[in-house]
Short mmCIF file of C-alpha atoms (C1' of nucleotides) in Angstrom, two decimals:
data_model
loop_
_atom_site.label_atom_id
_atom_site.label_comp_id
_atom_site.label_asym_id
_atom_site.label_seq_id
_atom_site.Cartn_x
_atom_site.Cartn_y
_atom_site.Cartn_z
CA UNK O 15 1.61 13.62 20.32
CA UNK O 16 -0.21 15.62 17.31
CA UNK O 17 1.57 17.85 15.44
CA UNK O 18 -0.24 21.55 16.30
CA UNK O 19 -2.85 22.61 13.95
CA UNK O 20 -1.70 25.39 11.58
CA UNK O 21 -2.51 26.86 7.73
CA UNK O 22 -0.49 26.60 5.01
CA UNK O 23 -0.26 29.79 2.58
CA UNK O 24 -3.61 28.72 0.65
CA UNK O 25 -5.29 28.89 3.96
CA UNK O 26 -4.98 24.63 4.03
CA UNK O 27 -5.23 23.61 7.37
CA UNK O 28 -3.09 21.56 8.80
CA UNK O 29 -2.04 19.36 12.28
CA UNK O 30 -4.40 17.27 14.42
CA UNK O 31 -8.00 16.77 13.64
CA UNK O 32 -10.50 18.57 16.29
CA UNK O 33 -13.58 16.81 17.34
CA UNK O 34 -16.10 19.17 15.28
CA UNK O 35 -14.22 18.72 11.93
CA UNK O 36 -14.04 14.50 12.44
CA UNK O 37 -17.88 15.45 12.56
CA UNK O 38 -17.64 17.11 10.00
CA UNK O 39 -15.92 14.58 7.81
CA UNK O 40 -18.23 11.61 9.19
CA UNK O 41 -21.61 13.35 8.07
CA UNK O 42 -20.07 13.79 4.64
CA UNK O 43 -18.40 10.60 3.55
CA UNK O 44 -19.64 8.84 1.32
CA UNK O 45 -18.76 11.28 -1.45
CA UNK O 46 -16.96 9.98 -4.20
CA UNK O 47 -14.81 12.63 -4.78
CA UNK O 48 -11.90 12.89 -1.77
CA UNK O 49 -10.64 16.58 -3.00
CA UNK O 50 -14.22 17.81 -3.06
CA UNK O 51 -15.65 16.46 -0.10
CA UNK O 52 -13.95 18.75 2.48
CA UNK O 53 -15.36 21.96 0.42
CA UNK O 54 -18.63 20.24 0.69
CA UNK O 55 -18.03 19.60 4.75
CA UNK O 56 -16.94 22.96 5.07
CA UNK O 57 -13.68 21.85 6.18
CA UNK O 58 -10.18 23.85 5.41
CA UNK O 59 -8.77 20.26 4.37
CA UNK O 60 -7.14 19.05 1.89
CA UNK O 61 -8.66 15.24 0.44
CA UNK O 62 -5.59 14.08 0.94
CA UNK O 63 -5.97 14.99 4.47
CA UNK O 64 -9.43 13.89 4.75
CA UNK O 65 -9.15 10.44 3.13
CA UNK O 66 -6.21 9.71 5.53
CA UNK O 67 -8.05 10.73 8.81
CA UNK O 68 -10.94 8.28 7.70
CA UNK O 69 -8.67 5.56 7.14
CA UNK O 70 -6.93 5.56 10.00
CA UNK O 71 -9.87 6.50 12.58
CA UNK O 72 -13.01 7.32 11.83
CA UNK O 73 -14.15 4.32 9.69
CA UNK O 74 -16.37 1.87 10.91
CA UNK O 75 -14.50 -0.60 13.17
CA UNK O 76 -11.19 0.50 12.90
CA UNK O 77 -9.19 -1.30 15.41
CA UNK O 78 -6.49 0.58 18.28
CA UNK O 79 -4.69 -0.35 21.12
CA UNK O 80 -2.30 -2.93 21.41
CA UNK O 81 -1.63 -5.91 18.77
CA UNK O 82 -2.50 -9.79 19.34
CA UNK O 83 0.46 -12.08 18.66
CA UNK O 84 -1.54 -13.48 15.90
CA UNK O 85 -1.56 -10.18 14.20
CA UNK O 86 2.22 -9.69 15.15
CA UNK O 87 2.94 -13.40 13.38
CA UNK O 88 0.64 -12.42 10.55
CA UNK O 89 2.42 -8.70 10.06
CA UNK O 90 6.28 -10.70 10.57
CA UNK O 91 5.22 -13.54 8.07
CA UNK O 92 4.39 -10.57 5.49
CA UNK O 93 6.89 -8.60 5.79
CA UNK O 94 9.04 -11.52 5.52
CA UNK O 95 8.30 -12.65 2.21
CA UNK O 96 6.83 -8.92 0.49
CA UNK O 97 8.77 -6.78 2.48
CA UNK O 98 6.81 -3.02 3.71
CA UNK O 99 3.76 -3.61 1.69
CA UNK O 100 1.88 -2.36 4.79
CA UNK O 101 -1.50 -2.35 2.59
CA UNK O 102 -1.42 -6.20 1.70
CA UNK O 103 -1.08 -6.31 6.06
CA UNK O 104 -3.82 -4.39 6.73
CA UNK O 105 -5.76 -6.14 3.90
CA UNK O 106 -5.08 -9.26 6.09
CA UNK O 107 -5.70 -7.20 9.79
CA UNK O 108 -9.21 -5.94 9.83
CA UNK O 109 -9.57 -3.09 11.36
CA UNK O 110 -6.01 -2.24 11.22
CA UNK O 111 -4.33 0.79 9.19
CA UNK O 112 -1.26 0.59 6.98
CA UNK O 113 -0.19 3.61 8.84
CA UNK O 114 -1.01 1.76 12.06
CA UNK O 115 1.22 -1.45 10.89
CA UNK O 116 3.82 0.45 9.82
CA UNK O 117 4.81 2.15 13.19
CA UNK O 118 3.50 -1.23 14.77
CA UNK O 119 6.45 -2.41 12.92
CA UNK O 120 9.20 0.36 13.69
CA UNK O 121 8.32 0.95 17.02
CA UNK O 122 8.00 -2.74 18.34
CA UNK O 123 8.50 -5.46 15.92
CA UNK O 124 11.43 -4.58 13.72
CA UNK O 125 14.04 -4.74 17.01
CA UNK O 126 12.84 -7.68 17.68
CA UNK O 127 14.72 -9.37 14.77
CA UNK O 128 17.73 -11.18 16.26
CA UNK O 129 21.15 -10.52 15.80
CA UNK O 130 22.08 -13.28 14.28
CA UNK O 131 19.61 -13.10 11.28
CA UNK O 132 20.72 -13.36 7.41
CA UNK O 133 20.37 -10.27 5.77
CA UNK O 134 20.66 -9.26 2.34
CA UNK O 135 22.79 -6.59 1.65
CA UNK O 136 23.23 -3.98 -0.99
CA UNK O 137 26.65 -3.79 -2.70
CA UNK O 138 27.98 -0.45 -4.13
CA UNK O 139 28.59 -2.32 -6.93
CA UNK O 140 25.53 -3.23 -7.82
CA UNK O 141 25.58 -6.92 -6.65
CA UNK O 142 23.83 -8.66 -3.97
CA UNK O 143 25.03 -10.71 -1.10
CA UNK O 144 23.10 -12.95 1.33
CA UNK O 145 25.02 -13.02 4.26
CA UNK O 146 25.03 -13.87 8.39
CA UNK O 147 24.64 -10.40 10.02
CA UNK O 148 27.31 -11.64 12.72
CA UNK O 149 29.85 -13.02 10.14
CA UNK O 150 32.83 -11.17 8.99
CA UNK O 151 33.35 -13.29 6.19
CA UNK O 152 32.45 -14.75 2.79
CA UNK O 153 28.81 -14.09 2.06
CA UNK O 154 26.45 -17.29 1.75
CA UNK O 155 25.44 -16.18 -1.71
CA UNK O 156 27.18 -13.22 -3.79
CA UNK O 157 25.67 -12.32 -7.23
CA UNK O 158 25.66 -9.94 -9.63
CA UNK O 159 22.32 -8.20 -10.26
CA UNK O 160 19.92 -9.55 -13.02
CA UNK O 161 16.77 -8.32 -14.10
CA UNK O 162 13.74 -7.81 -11.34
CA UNK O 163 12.55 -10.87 -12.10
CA UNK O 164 15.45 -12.54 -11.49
CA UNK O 165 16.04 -10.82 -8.18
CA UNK O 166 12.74 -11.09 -7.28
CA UNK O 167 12.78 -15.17 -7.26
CA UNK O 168 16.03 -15.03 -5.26
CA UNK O 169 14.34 -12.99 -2.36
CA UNK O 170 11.03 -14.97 -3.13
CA UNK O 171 12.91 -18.43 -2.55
CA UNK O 172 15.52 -17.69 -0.04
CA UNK O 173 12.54 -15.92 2.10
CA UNK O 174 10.19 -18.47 1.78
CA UNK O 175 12.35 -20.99 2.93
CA UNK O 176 14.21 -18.96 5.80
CA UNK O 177 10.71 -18.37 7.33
CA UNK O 178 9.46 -22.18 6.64
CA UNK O 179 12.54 -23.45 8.34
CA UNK O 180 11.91 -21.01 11.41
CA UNK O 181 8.60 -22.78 11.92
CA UNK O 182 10.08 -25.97 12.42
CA UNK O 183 13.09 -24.55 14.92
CA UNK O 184 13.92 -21.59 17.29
CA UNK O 185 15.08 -19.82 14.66
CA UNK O 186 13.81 -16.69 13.50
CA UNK O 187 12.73 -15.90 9.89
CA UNK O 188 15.72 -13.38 8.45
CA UNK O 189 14.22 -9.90 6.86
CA UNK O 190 14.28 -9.53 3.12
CA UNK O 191 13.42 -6.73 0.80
CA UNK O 192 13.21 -6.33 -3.36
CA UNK O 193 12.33 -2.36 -2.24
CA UNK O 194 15.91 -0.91 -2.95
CA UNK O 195 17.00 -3.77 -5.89
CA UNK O 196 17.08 -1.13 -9.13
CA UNK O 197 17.86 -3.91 -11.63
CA UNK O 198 19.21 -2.89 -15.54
CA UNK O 199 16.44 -4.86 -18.11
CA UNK O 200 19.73 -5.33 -20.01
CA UNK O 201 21.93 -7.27 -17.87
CA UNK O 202 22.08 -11.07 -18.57
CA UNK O 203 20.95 -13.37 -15.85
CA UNK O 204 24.19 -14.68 -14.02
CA UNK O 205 23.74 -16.65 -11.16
CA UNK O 206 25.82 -19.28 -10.40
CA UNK O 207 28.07 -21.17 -7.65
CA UNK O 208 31.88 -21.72 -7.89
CA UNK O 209 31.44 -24.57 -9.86
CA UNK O 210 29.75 -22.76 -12.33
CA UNK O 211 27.12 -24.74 -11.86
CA UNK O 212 24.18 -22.69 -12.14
CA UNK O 213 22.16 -21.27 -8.89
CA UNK O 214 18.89 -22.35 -9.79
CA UNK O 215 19.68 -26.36 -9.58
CA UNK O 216 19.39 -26.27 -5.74
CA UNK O 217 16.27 -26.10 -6.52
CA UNK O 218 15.20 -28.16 -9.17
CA UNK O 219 11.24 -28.85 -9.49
CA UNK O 220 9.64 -30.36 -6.82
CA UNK O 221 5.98 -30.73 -6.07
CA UNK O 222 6.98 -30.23 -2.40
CA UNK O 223 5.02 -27.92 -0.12
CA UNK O 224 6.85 -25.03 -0.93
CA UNK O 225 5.67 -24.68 -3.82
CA UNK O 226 1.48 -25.00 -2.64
CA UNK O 227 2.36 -22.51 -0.01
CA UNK O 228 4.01 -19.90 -1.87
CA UNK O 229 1.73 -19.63 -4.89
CA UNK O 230 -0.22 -16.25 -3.51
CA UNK O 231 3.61 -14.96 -2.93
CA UNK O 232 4.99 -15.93 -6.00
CA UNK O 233 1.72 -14.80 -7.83
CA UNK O 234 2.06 -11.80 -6.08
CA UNK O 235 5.32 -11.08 -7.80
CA UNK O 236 4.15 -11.66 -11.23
CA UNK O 237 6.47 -14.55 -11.96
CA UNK O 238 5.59 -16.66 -15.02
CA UNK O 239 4.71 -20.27 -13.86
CA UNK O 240 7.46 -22.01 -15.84
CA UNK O 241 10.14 -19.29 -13.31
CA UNK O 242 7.54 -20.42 -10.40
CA UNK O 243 8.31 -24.00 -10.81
CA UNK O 244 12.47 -23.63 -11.25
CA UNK O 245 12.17 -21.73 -7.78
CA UNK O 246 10.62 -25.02 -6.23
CA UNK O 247 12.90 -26.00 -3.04
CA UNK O 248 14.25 -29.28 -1.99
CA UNK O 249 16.83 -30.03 0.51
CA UNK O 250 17.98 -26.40 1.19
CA UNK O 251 20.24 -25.69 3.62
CA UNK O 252 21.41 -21.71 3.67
CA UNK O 253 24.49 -22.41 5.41
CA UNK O 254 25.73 -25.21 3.25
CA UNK O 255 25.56 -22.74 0.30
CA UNK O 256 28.20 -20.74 -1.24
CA UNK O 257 27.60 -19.32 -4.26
CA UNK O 258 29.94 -16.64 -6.50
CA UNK O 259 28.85 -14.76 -9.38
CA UNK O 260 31.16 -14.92 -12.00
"C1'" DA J 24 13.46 17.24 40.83
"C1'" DA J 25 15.19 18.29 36.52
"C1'" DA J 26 17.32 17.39 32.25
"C1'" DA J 27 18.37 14.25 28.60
"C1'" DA J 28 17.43 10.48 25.82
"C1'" DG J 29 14.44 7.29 23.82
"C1'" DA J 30 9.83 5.73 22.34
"C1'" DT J 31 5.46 6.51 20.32
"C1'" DC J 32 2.29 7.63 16.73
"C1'" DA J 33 -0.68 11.03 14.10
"C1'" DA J 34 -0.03 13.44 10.20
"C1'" DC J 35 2.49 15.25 6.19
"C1'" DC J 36 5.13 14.67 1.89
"C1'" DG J 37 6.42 13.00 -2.52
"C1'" DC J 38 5.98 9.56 -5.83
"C1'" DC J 39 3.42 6.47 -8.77
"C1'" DA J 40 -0.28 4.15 -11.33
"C1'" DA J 41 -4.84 4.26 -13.15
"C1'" DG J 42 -8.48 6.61 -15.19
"C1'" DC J 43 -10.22 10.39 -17.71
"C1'" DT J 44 -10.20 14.09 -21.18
"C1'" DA H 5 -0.60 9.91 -27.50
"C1'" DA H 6 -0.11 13.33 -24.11
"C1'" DG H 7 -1.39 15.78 -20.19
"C1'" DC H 8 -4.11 16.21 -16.10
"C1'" DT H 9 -6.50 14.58 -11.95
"C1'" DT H 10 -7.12 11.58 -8.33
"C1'" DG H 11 -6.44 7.94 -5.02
"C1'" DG H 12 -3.24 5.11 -2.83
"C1'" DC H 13 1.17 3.85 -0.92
"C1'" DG H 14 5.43 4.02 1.73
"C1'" DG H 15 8.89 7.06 3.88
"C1'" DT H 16 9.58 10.60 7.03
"C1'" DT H 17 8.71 14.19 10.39
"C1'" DG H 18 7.93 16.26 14.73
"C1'" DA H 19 5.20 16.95 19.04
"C1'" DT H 20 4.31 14.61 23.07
"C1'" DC H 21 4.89 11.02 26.41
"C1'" DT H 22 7.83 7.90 29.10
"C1'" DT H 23 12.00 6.28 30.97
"C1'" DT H 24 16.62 6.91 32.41
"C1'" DT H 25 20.39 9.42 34.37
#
DNA sequence: AAAAAGATCAACCGCCAAGCT
DNA sequence: AAGCTTGGCGGTTGATCTTTT
């Protein structure tokens, strides 16, 4: 399941690792120089290609084989709030790969979201919607873009709470992504619900435990702490919420 | 039994940020 | 300040394996 070995035009080799050259690579790590270190193994590797095969297998106790549900919880939690930041999973899996998470992920966990999730969807126009995957109509929340930040707190809050709520219920936590939000520093923030009423009072500040168990997220994100405290959550209910931008 | 379709996963590619010159 | 090098990250590919028809 290896993709045949083979040299590139500079005489690169490339394909699946053979046993002699992970011998190779193992007597000679510890270089700090990736890009010199196969020249030094007598390898016809790139670093690139060398730094990646110690990574993912020839470290010490790098992990295979099949996942524990802790790991899957710990890899769906993640990717809940930060989206495919595989690193900050394997920084939290020892002995588990990015690489290895990420197909984890595609090959296993990612159908398992149900169909009836909320997912955020991208709008030609540039706006965002929050909406019931199954529902045909109005989206629960409709905005126009604002800056990163701005977007940022919106997936920070409504993911935080989506996967909170799922602990206490059958539910499963919804999937939500910043990755594909390109947001113009010029655009004034504009969130707000029919009423005009702006988005952020649902949650007004409250020194509930949302806000002690999102600080690493939120921190994460780079959000100033005055930002950190509007996004507090009280009382939120996703389907009771309607909101249009203007 | 054979072909087709789907699943798996190791490895490559391009981009980006940080550090150095 | 600008350009270059390097390491790291996430997306994608493609060969092989497994299941279905």
């Amino acid at each position: 399941m290896v993709r045949a070995p083979c040299f590139d035009k500079n005489g690169i080799k490339k394909g699946a690792w053979s046993e002699d050259e992970d011998n190779k690579l193992i007597q000679r790590y510890g270089h700090p120089n990736w890009r010199e270190l196969p020249k030094l193994a007598g390898l016809s590797r790139c670093g690139k290609s060398c730094r990646l095969r110690w990574m993912n297998y020839l470290r010490p106790n790098v992990r295979h084989g099949n996942f524990t549900k802790e790991e899957e919880d710990v890899i769906t939690s993640v990717h809940n709030k930060l989206g495919n930041k595989w690193s900050k999973m394997a920084a939290l899996l020892p002995g588990r790969s990015d690489n290895e998470i990420k197909n984890h992920w595609h090959t296993h966990l990612k159908n398992r979201a149900p169909k009836d999730q909320t997912v955020l969807k991208k709008e030609q126009s540039g706006s965002l919607e929050l909406r019931d995957a199954n529902s045909k109509g109005c989206p629960l929340i409709k905005t126009s873009l604002n800056t990163q930040q701005e977007v940022e707190i919106l997936l920070a809050v409504l993911s935080s709470d989506l996967t909170s709520s799922s602990s206490t219920s059958e539910s499963s936590p919804c999937s939500l992504s910043v990755s594909d939000y390109a947001v113009p520093s010029d655009v004034t923030p504009q969130i707000s619900d029919t009423a005009g009423n702006l988005w952020i009072e649902p949650f007004l500040p409250d020194a509930g435990s949302f806000i002690s168990s999102s600080d690493n997220m939120f921190s994460s994100l780079g959000l100033a702490d005055d930002l950190i405290s509007q996004a507090s959550l009280q009382d939120y209910m996703i389907d009771d919420v309607l909101l249009w931008s203007s």
